[in-house]
Coordinates of C-alpha atoms in Angstrom, one line a residue:
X526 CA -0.1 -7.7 10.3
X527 CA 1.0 -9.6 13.1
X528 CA 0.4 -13.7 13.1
X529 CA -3.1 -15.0 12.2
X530 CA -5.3 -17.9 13.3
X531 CA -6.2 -21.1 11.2
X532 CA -9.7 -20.3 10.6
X533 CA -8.5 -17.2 9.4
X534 CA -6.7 -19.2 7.0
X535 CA -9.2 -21.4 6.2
X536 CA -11.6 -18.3 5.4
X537 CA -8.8 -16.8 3.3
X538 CA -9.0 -19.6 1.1
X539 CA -12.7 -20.2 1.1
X540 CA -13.0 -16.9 0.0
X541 CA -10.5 -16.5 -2.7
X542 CA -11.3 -20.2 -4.0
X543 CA -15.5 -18.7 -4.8
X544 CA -13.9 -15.5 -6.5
X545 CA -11.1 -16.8 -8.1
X546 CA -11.5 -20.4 -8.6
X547 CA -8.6 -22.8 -8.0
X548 CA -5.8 -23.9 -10.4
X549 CA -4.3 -27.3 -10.8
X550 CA -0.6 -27.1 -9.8
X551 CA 1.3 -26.1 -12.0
X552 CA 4.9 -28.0 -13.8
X553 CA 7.8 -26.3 -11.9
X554 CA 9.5 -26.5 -15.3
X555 CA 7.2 -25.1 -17.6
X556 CA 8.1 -22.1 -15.8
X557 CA 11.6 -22.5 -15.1
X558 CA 12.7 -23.6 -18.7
X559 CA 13.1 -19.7 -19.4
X560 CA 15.0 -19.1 -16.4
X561 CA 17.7 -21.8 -17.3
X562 CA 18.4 -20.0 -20.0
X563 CA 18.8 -16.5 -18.2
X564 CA 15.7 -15.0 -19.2
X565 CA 14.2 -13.9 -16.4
X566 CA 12.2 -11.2 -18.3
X567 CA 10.2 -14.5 -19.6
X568 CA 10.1 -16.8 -16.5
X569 CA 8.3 -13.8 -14.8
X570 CA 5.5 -13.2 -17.8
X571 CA 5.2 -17.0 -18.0
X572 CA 4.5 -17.1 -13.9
X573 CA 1.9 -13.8 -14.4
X574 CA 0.4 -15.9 -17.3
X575 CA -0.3 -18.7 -15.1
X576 CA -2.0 -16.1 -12.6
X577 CA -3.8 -14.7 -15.3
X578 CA -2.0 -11.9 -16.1
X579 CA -0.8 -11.2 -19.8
X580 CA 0.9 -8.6 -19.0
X581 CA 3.9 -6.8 -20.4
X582 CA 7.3 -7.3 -17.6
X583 CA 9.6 -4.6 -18.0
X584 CA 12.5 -6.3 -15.7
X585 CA 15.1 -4.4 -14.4
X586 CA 17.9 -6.0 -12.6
X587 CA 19.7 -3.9 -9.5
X588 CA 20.4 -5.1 -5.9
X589 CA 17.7 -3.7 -3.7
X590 CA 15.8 -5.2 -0.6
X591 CA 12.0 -5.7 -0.6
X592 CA 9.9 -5.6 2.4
X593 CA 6.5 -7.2 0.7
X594 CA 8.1 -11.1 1.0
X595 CA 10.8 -11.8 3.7
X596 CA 12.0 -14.9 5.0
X597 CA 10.7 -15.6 8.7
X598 CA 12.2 -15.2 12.1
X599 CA 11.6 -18.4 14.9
X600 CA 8.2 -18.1 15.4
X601 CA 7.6 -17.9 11.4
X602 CA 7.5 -14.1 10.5
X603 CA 9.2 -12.5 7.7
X604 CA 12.1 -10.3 9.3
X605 CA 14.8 -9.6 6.0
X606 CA 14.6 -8.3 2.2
X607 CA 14.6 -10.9 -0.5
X608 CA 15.5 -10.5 -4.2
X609 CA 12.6 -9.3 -6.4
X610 CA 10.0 -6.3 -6.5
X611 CA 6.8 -5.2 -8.4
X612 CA 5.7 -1.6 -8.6
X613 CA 2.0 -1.6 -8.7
X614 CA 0.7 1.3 -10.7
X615 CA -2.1 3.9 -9.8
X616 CA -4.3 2.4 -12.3
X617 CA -5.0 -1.1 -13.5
X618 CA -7.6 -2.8 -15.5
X619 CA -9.8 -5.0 -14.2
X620 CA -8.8 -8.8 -13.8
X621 CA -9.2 -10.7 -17.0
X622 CA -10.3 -7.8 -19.3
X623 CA -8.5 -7.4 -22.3
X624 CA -7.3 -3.8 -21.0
X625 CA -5.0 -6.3 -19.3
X626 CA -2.8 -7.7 -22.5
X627 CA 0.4 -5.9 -22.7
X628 CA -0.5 -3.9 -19.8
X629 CA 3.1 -2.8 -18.7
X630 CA 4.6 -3.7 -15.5
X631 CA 7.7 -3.0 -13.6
X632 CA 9.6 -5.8 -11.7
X633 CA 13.1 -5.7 -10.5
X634 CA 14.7 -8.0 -9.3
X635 CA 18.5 -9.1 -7.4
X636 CA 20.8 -10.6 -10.0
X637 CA 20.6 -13.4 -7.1
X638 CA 17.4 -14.9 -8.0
X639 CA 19.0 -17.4 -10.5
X640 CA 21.0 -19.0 -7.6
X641 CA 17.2 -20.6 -6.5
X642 CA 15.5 -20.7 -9.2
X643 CA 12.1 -22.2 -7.3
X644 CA 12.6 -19.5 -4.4
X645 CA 12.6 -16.9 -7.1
X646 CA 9.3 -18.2 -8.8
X647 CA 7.6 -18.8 -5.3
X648 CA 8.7 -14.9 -4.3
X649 CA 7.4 -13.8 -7.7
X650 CA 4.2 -15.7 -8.0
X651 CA 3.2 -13.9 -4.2
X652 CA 4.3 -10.4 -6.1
X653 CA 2.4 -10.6 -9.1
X654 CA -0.6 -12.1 -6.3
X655 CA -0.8 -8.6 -5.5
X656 CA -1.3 -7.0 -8.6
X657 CA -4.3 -9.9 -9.4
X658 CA -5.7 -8.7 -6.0
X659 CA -5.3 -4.9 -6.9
X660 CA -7.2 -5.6 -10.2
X661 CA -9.7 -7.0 -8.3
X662 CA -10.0 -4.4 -6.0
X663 CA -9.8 -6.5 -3.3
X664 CA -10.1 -5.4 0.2
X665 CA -7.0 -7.1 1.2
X666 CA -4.9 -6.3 -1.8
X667 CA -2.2 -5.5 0.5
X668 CA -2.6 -8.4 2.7
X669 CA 0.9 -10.6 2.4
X670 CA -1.5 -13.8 3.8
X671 CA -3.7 -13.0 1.0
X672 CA -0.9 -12.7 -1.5
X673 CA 0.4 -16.1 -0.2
X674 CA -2.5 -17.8 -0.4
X675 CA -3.5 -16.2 -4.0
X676 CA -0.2 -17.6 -5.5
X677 CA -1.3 -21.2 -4.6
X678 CA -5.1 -21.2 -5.6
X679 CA -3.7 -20.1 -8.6
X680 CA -1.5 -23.0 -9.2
X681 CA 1.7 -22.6 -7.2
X682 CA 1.2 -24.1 -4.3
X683 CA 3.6 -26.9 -5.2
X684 CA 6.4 -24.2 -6.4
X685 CA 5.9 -22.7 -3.0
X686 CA 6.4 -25.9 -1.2
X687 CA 9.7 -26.5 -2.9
X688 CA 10.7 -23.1 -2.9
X689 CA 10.3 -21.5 0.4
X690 CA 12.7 -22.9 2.2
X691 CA 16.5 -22.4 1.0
X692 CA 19.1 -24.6 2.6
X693 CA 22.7 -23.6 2.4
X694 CA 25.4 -25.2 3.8
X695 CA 29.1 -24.3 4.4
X696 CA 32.2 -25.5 5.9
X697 CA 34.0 -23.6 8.2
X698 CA 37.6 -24.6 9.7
X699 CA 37.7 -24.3 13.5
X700 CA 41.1 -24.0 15.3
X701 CA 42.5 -25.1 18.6
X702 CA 46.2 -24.2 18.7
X703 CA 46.5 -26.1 22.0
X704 CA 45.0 -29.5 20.7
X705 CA 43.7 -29.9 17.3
X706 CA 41.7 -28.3 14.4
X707 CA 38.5 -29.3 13.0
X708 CA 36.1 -28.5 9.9
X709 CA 32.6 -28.1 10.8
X710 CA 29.6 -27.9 8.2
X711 CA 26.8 -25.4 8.8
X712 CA 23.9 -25.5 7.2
X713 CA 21.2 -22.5 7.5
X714 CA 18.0 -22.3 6.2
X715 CA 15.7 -19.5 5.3
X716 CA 12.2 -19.3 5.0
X717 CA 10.2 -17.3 2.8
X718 CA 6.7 -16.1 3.2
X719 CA 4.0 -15.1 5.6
X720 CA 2.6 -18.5 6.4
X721 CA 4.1 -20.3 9.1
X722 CA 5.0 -24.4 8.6
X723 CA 1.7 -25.7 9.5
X724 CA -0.2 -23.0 8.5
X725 CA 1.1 -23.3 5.0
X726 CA 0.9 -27.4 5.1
X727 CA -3.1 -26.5 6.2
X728 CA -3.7 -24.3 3.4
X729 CA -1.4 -26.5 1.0
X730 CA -4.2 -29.4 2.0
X731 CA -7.5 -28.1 1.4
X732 CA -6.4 -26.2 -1.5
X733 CA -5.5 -29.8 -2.7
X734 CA -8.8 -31.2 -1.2
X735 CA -10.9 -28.3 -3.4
X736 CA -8.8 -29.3 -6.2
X737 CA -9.4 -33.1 -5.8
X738 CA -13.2 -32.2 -5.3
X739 CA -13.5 -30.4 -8.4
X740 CA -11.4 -33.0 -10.7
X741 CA -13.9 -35.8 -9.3
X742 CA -17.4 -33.2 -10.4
X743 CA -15.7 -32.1 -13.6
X744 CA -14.2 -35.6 -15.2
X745 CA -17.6 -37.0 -16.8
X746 CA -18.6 -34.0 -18.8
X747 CA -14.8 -33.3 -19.3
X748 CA -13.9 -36.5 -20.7
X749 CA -17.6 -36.5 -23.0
X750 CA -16.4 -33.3 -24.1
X751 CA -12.8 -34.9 -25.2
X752 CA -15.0 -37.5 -26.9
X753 CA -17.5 -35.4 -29.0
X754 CA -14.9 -32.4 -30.1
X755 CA -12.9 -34.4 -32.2
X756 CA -16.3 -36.4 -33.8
X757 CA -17.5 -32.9 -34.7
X758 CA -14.1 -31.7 -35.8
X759 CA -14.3 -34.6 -37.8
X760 CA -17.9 -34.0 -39.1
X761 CA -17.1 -30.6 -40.1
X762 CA -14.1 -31.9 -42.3
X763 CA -16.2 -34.5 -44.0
X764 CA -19.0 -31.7 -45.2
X765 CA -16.2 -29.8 -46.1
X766 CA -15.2 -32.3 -48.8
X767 CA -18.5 -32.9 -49.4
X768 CA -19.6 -29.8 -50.5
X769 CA -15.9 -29.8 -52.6
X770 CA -17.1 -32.6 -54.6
X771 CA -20.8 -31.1 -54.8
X772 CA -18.9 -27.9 -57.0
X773 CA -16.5 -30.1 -58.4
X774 CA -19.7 -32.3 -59.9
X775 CA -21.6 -29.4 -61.0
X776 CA -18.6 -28.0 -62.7
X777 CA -17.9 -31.3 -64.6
X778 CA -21.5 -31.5 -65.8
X779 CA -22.2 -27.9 -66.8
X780 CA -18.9 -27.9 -68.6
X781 CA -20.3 -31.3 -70.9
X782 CA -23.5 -29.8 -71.3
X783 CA -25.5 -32.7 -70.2
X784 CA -29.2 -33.4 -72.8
X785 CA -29.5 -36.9 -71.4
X786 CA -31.1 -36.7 -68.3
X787 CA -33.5 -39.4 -66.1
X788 CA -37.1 -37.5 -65.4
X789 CA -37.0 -37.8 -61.3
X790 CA -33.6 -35.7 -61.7
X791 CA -34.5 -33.1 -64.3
X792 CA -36.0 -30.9 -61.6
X793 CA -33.1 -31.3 -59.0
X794 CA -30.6 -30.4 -61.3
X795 CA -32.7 -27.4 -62.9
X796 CA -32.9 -26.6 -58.5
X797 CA -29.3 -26.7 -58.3
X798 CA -28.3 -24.3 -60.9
X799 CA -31.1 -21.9 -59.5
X800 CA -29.3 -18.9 -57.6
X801 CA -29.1 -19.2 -53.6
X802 CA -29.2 -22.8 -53.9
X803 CA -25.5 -23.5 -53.6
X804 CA -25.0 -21.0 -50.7
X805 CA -27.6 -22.5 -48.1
X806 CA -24.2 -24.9 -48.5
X807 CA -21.9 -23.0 -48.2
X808 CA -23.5 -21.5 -45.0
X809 CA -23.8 -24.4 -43.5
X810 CA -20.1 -24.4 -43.7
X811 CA -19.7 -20.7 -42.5
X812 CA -21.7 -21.1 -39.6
X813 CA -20.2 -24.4 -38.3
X814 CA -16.8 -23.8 -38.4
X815 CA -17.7 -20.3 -36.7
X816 CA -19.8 -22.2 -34.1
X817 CA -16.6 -24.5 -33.4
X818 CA -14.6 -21.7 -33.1
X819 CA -17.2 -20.4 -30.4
X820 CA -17.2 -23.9 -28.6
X821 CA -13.1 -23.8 -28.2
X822 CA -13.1 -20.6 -26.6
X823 CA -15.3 -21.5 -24.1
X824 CA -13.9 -23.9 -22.9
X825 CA -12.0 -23.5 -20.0
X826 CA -8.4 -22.2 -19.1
X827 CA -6.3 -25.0 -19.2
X828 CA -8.2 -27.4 -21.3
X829 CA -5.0 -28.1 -23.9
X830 CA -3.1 -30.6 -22.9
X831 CA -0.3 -30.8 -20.8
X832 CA -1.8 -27.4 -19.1
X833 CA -3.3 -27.4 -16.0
X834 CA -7.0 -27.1 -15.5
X835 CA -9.1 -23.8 -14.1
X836 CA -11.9 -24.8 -11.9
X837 CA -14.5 -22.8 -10.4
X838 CA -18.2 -23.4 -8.9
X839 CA -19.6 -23.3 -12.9
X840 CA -17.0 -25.5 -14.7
X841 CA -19.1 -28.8 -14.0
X842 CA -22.0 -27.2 -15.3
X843 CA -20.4 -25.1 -18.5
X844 CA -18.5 -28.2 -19.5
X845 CA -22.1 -29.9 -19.2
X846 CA -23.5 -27.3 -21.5
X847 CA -20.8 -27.2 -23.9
X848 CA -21.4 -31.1 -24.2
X849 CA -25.2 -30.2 -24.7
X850 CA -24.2 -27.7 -27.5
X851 CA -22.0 -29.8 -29.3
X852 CA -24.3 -32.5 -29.6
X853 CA -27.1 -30.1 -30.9
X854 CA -24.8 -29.0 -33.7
X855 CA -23.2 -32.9 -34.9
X856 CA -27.2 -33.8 -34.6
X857 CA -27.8 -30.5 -36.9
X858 CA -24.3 -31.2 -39.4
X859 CA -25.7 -34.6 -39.8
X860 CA -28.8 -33.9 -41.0
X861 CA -27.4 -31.1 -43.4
X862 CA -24.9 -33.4 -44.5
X863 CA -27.5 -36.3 -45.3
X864 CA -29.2 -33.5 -47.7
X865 CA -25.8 -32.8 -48.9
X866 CA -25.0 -36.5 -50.3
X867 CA -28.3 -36.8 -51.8
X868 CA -27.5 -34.3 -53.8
X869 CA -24.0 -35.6 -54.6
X870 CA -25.7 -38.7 -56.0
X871 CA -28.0 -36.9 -58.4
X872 CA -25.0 -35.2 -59.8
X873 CA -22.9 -38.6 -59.6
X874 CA -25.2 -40.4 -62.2
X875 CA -23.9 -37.9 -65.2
X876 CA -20.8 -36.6 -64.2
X877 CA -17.7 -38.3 -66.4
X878 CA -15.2 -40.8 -64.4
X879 CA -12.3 -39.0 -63.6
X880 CA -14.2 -36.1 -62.0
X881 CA -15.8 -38.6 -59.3
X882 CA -12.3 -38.8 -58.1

């Protein structure tokens, strides 16, 4: 495909922002802290993480030229092979099913890549693009722009800013027998991509700008939600050791045999012994700690800190809801844990000293 216009750009992005949501950017190195190391197998499962893709990498390292992601000629077009390559396979599961964990895929890649170590993140965040726009089925699956474009909704536009252009400079002695010699420095620079300079800076922008828009809808409910998660986390805990000491009471009593007992409490503790009464406790339990497990895994990808956020057009309003939902269950906790320590304090009045401890 031969250059294309801004609007198509800008309709690219509008697009692939309503189907895939937008990313905030992500830590250049949180991905690159494999690489240093050599592992490149892990740098590239850590970039197809961040795009959404738990996939299994199996790398293989040969020198080879790829035509899907060439640096570009003077009026911005790729024209030359550059140092990695994924094989797409007949069959894929669809994006963000769990067919998708440890689904296996084949990357190779130039033993180059680790002399620019951003360049070789940018090239393989656009390669692994393609395989979230194959799993999509995705009209333009094939598309380079689309690819591009993919790799920075999903978080790498900044890696792509500091990685598609590679500057390399080197000094070259030039002779003149007659007169004199001199040493000249050259410096050359190659770009990488599809997107020329200011169509990348225009797509780099409003990707920014949906970003921006989204962190300004999202941060009331978001930081709510930070507030409450903890307080129920909390409130959880406390029944928990409320309902420790309930046993721990009965236990103490029943083992002393208590005759001595005030008439208002006769028929509580006769009620407490009787069966089913202890697990409507014990449920309570159960089902809260199952419900908080529910309320963490909805919420969305990125929420642990020090990971970028996930937005799309329903985060505002699921954060809103899981706000909604959390307050329903403290409200409910509370009032089982009121009903709880009413209990404890029947059982307090005849229990010895050392077991209120």
């Amino acid at each position: 495909m031969e250059g294309v216009s801004n609007e198509y750009i800008n309709n690219a992005i509008d697009e692939l922002a309503t189907q895939l949501g937008v990313k905030e950017p992500i830590a250049k190195h949180t991905i690159l802290e494999p690489l240093r190391a050599g592992n490149i197998k892990g740098c590239t499962e850590r970039i197809a993480q961040y795009l959404g893709l738990p996939i299994e990498v199996n790398l293989s390292e040969a020198p080879f030229e790829s035509t899907d992601l060439t640096r570009t000629d003077y009026a911005d077009r790729g024209v030359a092979g550059i140092t990695a390559q994924v094989s797409i396979p007949s069959y894929l599961p669809s994006y963000g099913t769990p067919g998708m964990r440890k689904f296996p895929i084949f990357v190779r890649v130039s033993g180059s890549c680790l002399k620019h170590p951003v360049t070789f993140a940018a090239i393989m965040a656009h390669e692994l693009s393609h395989i979230v726009l194959h799993s999509l089925q995705h009209r333009e699956r094939d598309n380079e722009f689309y690819a591009d474009l993919t790799a920075m909704i999903l978080g790498f536009s900044h890696v792509m800013k500091d990685g598609r252009k590679v500057r390399e400079t080197q000094t070259v002695e030039q002779l003149n027998l007659i007169v004199y010699s001199r040493t000249v420095t050259q410096t050359t620079t190659t770009t990488y991509g599809y997107l020329s300079d200011s169509q990348f800076e225009l797509a780099f922008d409003k990707i920014g700008k949906i970003i921006r828009y989204y962190q300004t809808s999202c941060r009331e409910p978001k930081q709510e939600l930070v507030r409450r998660l903890p307080n129920y986390d909390k409130k959880i805990l406390v029944y928990k050791q409320q309902l420790s000491k309930f046993n721990r009471f009965m236990g103490d009593i029943d083992k002393k045999r208590v005759t001595r007992v005030a008439q208002e409490d006769a028929a509580k503790l006769v009620a407490f012994h009787q069966p089913g009464y202890v697990d409507r406790f014990t449920d309570v339990l159960t089902r809260n700690e199952e419900k908080r497990k529910q309320i963490y895994d909805r919420l969305p990808v990125g929420w642990s800190k020090g990971t970028a956020f996930h937005y799309t057009r329903q985060t505002a309003e699921s954060l809103q809801a899981l706000c909604n939902d959390v307050d329903s269950l403290i409200s409910n906790l509370e009032l089982d844990c009121m009903s709880l320590n009413n209990d404890i304090r029947v059982l307090k009045k005849y229990v010895g000293l050392l077991a209120r401890f």
